[in-house]
CSV table of C-alpha atoms in Angstrom, one decimal:
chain,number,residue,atom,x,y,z
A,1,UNK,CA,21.0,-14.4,-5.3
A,2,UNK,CA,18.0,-14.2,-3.0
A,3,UNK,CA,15.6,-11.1,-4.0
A,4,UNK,CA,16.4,-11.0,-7.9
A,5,UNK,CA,14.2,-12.9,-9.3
A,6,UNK,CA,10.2,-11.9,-10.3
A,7,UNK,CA,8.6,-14.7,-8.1
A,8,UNK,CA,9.0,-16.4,-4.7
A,9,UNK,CA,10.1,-20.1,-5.2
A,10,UNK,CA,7.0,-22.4,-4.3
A,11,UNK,CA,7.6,-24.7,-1.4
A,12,UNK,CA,5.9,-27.6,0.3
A,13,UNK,CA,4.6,-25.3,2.7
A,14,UNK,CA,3.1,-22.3,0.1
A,15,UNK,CA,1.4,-24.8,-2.4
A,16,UNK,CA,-1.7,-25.2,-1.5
A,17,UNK,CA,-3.4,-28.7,-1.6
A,18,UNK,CA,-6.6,-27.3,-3.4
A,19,UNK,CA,-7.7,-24.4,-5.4
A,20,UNK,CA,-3.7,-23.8,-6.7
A,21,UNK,CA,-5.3,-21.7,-9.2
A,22,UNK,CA,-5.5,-18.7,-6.7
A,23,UNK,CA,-1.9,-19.4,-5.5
A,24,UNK,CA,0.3,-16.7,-6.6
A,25,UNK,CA,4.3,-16.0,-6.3
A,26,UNK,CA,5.1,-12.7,-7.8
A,27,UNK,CA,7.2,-10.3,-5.8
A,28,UNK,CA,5.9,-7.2,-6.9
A,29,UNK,CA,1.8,-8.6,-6.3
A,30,UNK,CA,3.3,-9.6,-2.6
A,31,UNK,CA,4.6,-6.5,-1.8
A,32,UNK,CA,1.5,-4.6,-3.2
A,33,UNK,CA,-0.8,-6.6,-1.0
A,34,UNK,CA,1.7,-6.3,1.9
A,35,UNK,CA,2.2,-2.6,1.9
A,36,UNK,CA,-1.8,-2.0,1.3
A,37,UNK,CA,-2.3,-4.0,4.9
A,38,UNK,CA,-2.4,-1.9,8.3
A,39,UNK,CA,-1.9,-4.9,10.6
A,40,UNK,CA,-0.6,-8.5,10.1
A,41,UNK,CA,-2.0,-11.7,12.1
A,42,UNK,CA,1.6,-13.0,13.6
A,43,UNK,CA,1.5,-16.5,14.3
A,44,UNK,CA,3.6,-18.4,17.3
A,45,UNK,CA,4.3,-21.0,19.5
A,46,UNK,CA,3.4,-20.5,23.0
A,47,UNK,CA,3.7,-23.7,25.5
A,48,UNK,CA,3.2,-25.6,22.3
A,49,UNK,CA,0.1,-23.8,21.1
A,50,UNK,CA,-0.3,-21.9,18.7
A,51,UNK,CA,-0.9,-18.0,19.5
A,52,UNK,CA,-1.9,-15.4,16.4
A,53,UNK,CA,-1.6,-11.6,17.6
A,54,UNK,CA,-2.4,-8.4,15.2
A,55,UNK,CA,0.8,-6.5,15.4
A,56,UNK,CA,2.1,-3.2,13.0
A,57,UNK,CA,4.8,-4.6,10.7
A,58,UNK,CA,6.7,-2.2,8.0
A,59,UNK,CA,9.3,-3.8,4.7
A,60,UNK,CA,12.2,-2.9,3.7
A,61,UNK,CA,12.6,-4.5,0.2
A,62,UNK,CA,12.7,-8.2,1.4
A,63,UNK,CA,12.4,-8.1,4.9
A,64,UNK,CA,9.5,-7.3,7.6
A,65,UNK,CA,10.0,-5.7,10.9
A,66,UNK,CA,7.5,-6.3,13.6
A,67,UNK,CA,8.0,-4.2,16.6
A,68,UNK,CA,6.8,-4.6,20.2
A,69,UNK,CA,8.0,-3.8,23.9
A,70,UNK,CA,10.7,-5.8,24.8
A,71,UNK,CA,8.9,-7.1,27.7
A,72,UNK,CA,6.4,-8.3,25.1
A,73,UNK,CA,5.9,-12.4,24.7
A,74,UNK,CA,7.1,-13.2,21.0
A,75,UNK,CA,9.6,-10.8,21.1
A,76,UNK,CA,11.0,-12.0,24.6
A,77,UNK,CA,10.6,-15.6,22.8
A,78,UNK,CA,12.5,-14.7,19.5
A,79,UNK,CA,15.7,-12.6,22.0
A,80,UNK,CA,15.9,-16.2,23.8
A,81,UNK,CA,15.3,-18.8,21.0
A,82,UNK,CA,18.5,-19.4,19.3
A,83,UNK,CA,18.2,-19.6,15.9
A,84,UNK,CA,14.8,-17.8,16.3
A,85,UNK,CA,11.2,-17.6,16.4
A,86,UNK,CA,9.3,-19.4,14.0
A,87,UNK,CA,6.9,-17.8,12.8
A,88,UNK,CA,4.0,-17.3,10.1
A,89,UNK,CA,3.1,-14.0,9.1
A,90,UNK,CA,-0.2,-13.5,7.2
A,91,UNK,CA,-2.1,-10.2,5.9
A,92,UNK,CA,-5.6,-10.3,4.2
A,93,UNK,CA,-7.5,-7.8,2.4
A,94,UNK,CA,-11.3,-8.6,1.9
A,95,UNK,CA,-12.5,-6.9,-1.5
A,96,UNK,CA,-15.8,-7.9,-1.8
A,97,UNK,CA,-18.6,-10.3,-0.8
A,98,UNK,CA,-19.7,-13.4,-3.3
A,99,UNK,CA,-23.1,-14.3,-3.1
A,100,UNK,CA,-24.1,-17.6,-5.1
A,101,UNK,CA,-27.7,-18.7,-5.9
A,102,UNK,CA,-25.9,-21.5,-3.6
A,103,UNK,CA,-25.3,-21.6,0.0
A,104,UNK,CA,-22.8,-23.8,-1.1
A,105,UNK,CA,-20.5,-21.2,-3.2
A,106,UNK,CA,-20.7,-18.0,-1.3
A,107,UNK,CA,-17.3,-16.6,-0.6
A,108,UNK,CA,-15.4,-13.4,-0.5
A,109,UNK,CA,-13.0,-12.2,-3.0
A,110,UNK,CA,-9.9,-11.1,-1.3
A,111,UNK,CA,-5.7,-11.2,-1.3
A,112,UNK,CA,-3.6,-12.7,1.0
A,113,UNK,CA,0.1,-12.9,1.4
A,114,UNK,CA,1.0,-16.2,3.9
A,115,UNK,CA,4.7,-15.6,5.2
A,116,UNK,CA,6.5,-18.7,6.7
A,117,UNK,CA,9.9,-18.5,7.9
A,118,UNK,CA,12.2,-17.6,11.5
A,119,UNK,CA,12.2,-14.3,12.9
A,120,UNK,CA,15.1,-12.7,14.7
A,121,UNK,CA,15.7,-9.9,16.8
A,122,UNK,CA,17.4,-6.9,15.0
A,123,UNK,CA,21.0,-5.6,17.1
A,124,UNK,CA,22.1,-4.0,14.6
A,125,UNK,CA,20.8,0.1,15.7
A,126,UNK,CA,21.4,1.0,12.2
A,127,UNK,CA,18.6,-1.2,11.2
A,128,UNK,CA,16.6,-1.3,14.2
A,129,UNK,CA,15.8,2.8,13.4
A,130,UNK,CA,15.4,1.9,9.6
A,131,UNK,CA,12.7,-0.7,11.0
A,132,UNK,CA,11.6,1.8,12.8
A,133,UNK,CA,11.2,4.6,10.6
A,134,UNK,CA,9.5,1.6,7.9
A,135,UNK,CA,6.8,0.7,10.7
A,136,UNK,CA,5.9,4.3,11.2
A,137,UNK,CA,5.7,4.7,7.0
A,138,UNK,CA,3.6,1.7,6.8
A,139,UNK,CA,0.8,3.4,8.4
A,140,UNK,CA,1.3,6.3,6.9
A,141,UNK,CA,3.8,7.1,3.9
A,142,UNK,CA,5.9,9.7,4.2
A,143,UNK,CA,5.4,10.1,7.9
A,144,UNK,CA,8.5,9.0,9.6
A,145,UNK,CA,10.4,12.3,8.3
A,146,UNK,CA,8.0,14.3,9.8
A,147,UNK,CA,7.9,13.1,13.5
A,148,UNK,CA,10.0,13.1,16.4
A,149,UNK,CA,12.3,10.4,16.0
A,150,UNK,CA,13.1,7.5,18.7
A,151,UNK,CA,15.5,8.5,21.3
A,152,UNK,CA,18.2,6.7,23.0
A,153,UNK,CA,15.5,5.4,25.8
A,154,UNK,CA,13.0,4.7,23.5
A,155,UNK,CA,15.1,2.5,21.1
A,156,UNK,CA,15.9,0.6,24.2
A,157,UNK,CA,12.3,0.0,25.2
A,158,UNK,CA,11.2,-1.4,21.7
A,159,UNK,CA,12.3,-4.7,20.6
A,160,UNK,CA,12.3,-5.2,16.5
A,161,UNK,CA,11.9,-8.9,14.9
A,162,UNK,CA,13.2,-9.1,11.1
A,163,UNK,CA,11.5,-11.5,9.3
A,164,UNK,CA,12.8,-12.5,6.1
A,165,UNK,CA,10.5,-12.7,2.8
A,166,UNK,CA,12.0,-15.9,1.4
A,167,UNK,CA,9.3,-18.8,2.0
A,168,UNK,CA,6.2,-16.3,0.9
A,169,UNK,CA,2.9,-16.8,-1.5
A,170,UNK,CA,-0.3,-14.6,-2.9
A,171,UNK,CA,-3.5,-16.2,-2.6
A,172,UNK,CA,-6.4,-13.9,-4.4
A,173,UNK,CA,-9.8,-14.5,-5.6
A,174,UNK,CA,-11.9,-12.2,-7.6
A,175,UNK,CA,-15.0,-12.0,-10.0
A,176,UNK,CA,-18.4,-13.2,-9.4
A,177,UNK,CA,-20.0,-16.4,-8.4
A,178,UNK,CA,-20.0,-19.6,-9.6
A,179,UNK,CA,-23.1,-21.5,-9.4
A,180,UNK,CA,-23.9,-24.4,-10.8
A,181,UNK,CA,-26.0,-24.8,-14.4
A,182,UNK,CA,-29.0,-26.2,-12.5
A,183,UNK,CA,-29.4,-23.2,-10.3
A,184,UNK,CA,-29.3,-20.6,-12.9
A,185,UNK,CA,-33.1,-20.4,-12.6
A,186,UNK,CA,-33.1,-20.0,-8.8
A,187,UNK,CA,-34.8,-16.3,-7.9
A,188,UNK,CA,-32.1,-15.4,-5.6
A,189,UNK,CA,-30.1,-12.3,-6.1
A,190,UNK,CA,-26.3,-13.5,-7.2
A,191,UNK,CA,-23.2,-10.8,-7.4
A,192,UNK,CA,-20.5,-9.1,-5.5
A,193,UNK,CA,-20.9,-6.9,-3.1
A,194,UNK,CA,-17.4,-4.8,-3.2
A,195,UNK,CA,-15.5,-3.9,0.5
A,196,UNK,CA,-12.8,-1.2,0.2
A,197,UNK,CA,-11.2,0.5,2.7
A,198,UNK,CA,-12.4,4.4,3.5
A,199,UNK,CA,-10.9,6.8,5.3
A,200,UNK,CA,-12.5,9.3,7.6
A,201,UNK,CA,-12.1,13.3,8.3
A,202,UNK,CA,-8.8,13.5,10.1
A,203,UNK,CA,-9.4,14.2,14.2
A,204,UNK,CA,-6.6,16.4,15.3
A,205,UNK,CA,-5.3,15.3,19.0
A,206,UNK,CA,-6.9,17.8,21.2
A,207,UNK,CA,-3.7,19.1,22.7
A,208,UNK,CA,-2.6,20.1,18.6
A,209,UNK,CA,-2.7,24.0,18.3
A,210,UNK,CA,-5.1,25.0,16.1
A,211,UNK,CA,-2.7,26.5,13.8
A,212,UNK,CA,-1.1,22.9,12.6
A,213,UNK,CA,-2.1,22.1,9.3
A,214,UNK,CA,-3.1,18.3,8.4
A,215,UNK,CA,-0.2,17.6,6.1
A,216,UNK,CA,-0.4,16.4,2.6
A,217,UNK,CA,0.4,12.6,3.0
A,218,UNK,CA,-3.0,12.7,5.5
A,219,UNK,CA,-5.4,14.6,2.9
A,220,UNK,CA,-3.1,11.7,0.2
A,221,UNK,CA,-4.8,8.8,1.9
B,1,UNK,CA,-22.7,-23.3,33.6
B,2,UNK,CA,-20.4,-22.3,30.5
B,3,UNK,CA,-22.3,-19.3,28.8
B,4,UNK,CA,-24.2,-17.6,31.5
B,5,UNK,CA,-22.1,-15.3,32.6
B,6,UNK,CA,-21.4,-12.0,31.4
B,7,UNK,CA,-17.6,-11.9,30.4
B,8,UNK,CA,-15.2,-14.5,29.9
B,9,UNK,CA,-13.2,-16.1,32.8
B,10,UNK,CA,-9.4,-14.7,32.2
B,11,UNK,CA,-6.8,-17.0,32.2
B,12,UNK,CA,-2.5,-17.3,31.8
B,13,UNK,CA,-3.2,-16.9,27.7
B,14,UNK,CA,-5.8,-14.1,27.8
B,15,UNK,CA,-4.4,-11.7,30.4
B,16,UNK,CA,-1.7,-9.8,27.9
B,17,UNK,CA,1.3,-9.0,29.8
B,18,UNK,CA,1.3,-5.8,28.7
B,19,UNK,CA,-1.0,-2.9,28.3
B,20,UNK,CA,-4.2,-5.1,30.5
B,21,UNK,CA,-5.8,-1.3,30.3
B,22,UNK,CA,-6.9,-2.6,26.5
B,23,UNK,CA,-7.7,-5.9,27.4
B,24,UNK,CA,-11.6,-7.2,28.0
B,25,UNK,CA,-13.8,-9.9,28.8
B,26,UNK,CA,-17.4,-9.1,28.4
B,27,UNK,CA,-19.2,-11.3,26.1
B,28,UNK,CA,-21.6,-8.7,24.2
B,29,UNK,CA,-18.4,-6.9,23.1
B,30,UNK,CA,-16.6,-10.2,22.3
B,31,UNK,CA,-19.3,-11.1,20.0
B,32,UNK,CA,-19.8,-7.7,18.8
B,33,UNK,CA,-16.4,-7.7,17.5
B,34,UNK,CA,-16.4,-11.3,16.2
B,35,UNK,CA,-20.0,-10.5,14.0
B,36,UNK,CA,-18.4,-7.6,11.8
B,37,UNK,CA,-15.6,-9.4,11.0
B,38,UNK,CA,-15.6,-11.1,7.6
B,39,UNK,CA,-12.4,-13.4,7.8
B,40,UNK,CA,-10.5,-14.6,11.2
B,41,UNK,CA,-7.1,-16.0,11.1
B,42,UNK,CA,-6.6,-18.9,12.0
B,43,UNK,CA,-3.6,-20.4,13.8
B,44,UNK,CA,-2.4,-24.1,14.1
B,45,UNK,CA,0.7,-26.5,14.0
B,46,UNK,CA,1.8,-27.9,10.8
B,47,UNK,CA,5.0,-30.4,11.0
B,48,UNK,CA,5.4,-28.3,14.4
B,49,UNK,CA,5.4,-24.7,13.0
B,50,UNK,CA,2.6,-22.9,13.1
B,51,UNK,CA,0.5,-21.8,10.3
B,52,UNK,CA,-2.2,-18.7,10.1
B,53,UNK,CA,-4.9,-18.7,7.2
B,54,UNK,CA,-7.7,-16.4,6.9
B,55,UNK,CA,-11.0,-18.2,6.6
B,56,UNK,CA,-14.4,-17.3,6.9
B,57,UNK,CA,-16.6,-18.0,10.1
B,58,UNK,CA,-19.8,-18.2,11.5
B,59,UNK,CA,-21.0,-18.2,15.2
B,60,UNK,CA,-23.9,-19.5,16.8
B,61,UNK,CA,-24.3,-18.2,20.8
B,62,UNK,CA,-20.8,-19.3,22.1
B,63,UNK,CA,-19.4,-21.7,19.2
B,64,UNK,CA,-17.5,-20.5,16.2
B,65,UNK,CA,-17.7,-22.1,12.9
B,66,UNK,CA,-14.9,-22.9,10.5
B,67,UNK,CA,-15.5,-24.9,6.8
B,68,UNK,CA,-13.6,-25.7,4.0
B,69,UNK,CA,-12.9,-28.8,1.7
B,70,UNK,CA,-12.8,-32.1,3.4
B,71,UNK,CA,-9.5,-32.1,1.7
B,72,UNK,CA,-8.0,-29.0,3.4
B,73,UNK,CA,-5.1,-29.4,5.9
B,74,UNK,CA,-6.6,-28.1,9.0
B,75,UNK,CA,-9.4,-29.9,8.5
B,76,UNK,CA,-8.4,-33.0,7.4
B,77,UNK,CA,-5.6,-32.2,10.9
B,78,UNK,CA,-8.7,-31.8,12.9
B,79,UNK,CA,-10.2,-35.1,11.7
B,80,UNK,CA,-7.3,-37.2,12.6
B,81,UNK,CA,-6.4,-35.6,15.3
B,82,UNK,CA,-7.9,-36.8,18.9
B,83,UNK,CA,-9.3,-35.4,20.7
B,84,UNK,CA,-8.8,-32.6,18.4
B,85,UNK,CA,-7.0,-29.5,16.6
B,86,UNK,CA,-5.5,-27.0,18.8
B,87,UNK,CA,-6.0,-23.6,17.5
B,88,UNK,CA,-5.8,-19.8,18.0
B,89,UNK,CA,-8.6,-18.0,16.2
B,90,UNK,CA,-8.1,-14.2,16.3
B,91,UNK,CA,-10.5,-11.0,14.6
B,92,UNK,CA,-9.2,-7.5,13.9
B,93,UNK,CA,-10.6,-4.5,12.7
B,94,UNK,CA,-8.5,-1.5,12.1
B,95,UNK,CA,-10.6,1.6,12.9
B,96,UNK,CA,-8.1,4.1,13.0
B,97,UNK,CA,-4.4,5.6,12.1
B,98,UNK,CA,-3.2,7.0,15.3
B,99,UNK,CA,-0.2,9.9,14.4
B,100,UNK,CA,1.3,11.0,17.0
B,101,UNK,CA,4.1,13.8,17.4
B,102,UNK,CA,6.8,11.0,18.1
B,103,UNK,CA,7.5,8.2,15.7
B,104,UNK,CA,7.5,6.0,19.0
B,105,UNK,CA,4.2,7.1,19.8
B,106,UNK,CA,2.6,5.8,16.4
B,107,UNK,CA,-0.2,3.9,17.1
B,108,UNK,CA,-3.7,2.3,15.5
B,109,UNK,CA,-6.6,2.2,16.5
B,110,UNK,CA,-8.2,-1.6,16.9
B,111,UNK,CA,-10.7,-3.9,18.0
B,112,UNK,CA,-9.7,-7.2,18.0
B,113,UNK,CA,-10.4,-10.6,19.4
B,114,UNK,CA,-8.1,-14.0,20.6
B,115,UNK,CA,-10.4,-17.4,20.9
B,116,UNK,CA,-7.9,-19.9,22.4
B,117,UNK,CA,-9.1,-23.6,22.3
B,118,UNK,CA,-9.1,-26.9,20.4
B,119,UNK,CA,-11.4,-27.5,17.9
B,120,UNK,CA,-13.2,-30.3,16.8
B,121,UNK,CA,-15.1,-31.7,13.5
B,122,UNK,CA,-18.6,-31.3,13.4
B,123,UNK,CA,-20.5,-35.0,12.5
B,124,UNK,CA,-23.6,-34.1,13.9
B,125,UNK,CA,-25.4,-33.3,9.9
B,126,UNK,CA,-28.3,-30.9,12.2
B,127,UNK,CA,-25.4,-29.2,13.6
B,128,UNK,CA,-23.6,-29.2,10.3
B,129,UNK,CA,-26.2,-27.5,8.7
B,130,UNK,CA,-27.2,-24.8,11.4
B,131,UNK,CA,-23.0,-24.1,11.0
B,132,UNK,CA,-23.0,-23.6,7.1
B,133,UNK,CA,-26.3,-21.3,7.6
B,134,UNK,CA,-24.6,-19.3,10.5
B,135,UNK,CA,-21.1,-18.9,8.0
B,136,UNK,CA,-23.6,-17.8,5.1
B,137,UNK,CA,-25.9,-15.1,7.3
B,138,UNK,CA,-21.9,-14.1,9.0
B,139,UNK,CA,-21.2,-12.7,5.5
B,140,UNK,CA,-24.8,-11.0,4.8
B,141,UNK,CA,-27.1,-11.6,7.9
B,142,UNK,CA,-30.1,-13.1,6.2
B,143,UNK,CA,-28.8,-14.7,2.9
B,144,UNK,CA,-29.3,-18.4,4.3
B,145,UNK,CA,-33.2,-17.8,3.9
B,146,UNK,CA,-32.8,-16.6,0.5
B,147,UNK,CA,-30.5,-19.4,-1.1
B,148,UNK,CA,-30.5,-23.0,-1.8
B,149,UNK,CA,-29.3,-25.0,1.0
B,150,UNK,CA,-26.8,-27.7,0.6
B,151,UNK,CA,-27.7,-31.0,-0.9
B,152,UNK,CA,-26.5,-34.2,0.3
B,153,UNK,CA,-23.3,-34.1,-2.2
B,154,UNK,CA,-22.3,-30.5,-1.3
B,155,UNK,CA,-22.5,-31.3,2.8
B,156,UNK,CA,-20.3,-34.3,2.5
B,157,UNK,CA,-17.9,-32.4,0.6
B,158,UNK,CA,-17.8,-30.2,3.3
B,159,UNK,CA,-15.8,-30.6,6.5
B,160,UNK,CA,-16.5,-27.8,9.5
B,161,UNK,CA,-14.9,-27.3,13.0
B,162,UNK,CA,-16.6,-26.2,16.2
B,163,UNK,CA,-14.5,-23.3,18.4
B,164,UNK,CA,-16.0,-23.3,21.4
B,165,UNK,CA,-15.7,-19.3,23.1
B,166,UNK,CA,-14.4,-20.4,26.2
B,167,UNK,CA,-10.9,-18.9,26.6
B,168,UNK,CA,-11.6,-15.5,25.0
B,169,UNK,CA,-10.1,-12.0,25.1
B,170,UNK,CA,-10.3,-9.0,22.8
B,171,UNK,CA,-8.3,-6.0,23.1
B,172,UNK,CA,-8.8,-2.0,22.4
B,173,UNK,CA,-7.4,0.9,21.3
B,174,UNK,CA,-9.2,4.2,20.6
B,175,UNK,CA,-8.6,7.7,20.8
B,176,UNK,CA,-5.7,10.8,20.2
B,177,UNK,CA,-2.2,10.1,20.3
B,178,UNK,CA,-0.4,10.4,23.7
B,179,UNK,CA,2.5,12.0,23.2
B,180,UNK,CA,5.5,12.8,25.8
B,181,UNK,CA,4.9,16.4,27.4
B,182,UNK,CA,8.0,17.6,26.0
B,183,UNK,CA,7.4,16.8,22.9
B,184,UNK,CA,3.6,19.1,22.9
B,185,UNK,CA,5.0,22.4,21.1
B,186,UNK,CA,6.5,20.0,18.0
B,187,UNK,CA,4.9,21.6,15.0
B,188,UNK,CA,4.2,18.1,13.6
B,189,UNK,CA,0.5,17.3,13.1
B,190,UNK,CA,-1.1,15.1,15.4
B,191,UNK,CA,-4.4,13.0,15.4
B,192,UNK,CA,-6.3,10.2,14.4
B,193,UNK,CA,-7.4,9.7,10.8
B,194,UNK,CA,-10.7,7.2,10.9
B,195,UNK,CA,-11.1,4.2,8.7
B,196,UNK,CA,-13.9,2.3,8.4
B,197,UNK,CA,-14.9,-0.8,5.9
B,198,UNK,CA,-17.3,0.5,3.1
B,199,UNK,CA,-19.5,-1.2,0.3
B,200,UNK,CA,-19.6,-0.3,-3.2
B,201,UNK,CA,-22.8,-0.6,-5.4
B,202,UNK,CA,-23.3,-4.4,-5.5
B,203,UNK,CA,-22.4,-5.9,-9.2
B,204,UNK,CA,-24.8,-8.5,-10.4
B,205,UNK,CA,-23.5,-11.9,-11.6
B,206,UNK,CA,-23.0,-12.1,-15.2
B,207,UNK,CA,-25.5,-14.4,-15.6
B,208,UNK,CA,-28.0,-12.7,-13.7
B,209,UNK,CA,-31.8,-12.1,-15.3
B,210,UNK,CA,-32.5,-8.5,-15.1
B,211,UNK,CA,-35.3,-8.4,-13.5
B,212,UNK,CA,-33.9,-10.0,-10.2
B,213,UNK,CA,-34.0,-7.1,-7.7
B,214,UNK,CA,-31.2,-6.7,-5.1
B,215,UNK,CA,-32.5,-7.9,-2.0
B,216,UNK,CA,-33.2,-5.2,0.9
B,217,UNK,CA,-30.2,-7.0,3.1
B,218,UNK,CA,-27.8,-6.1,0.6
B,219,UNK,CA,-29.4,-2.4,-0.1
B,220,UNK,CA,-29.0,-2.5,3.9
B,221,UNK,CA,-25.0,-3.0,4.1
């Protein structure tokens, strides 16, 4: 049964031809790096070309919603493709910066989750609001239950793609640099510079009364 | 002549179809956006799907820079491929979580960029070299200068691919939420909470001699 086992099944597509050693399939490490990601890079065909877009995206257990107008281009594309879109999903976080006596071996340490698979439109209005409500809790947990939720019109406006986490792997990389012997001795600097992600005062929108209070799951992040 | 003008000529890909308020052309932004950027993804056709991997870059004036293994797929793809690799090379940076009083109105705010274009291999070992210092100084501006430069072995192990800016767009959103008038006196909070990308206190390599100071264009980050 799809979904009840520890670790994505590897695939032609999701093992990669060099450092495998980085390549990762465990369910629980994909979702973590998913659900720590604000935006994913969506990949498509357009015209034959390929087109990658930054778009919101929320998961429900094994499946991602992307969300978008309905006049929108992939969304238009995955309504009219029958069986689907094809698509390749991909999120990145960048935790640090390598630098090697080396030009040669700097790199970044990050983790990325590489999604392959067809996305479909979501008819169903029973899951098209529990898309919704995951996209709004993906940006900010907790969230969805305390805002106004879509009406009638607006449900009709937005257009919701379901994407499947079937075909999926981890790729991470972490630690320092690795030079070789003979440039030990070099005088350069070598280490990791570490990136994280940091948050700002909350602005309130300048029509909120003063009153409001900036609720918990804000002051959480 | 390609280059000397200040924005980027639209065309069919880079005029969005919706929302045109956020899209924009000039080329100091376009840059601007592309420099802080430590990954792009980057999309192309695999078997006829498409694919999106992060990778590093570099730019130099109006080329972009990708590198990997000579054994990679893309470029291996772009090697084979004549007259070249068609790809969509696209930047984002999240700068804020827009919350709004509506879940439809749920938003972030974003800078990103779209390079449309084919790319090509690089054979050209003075331009091969200028790319691999432009990739090093796009992860800490100034690091080429103070590391050893590829030798003969590590450059031929190397593949990279030219991007030409040409067909460019990026896209903006910043500022409050706009929510629906009706939906003004909702006693949910509303705002933007900021994020930004910060540095922790650089780690030294393990094998690092103690006396090696950390260079002012880390300190500088």
């Amino acid at each position: 049964m799809p979904g009840t086992e520890t670790a994505y099944q590897p695939t032609d597509r999701t093992v990669p031809t060099r450092s495998r050693d980085r390549a990762a399939y465990d369910r629980d490490l994909v979702h973590a790096i998913l659900d720590e990601a604000y935006v994913c890079h969506l990949g498509f065909l357009r015209d034959g070309a390929p087109v990658v877009l930054p778009t919101l995206f929320g998961r429900v257990g094994e499946r991602l919603y992307v969300h978008g107008s309905t006049g929108s281009r992939p969304l238009r594309m995955a309504g009219q493709a029958d069986p689907g879109l094809p698509v390749c999903l991909t999120v990145t976080h960048v935790d640090g910066l390598v630098l090697a006596r080396s030009a040669f071996h700097h790199s970044i340490n990050y983790r990325s989750v590489v999604v392959h698979g067809i996305a479909h439109q979501v008819t169903d209005p029973e899951e098209k609001r529990t898309a919704l409500d995951a996209l709004v809790d993906h940006v900010v947990p907790g969230r969805s239950a305390d805002s106004r939720p879509a009406d009638a019109k607006e449900l009709a406006a937005t257009a919701v793609l379901r994407l499947d986490l079937d075909e999926v792997s981890a790729k991470l990389r972490a630690g320092g640099p690795h030079d070789e012997p003979e440039d030990l001795g070099l005088p350069h600097w070598a280490g990791v510079v570490p990136v994280r992600t940091a948050y700002g005062t909350p602005v309130p929108a300048s029509d909120l009364g003063p009153s409001t209070p900036v609720p918990g799951y804000v002051t959480a992040l």
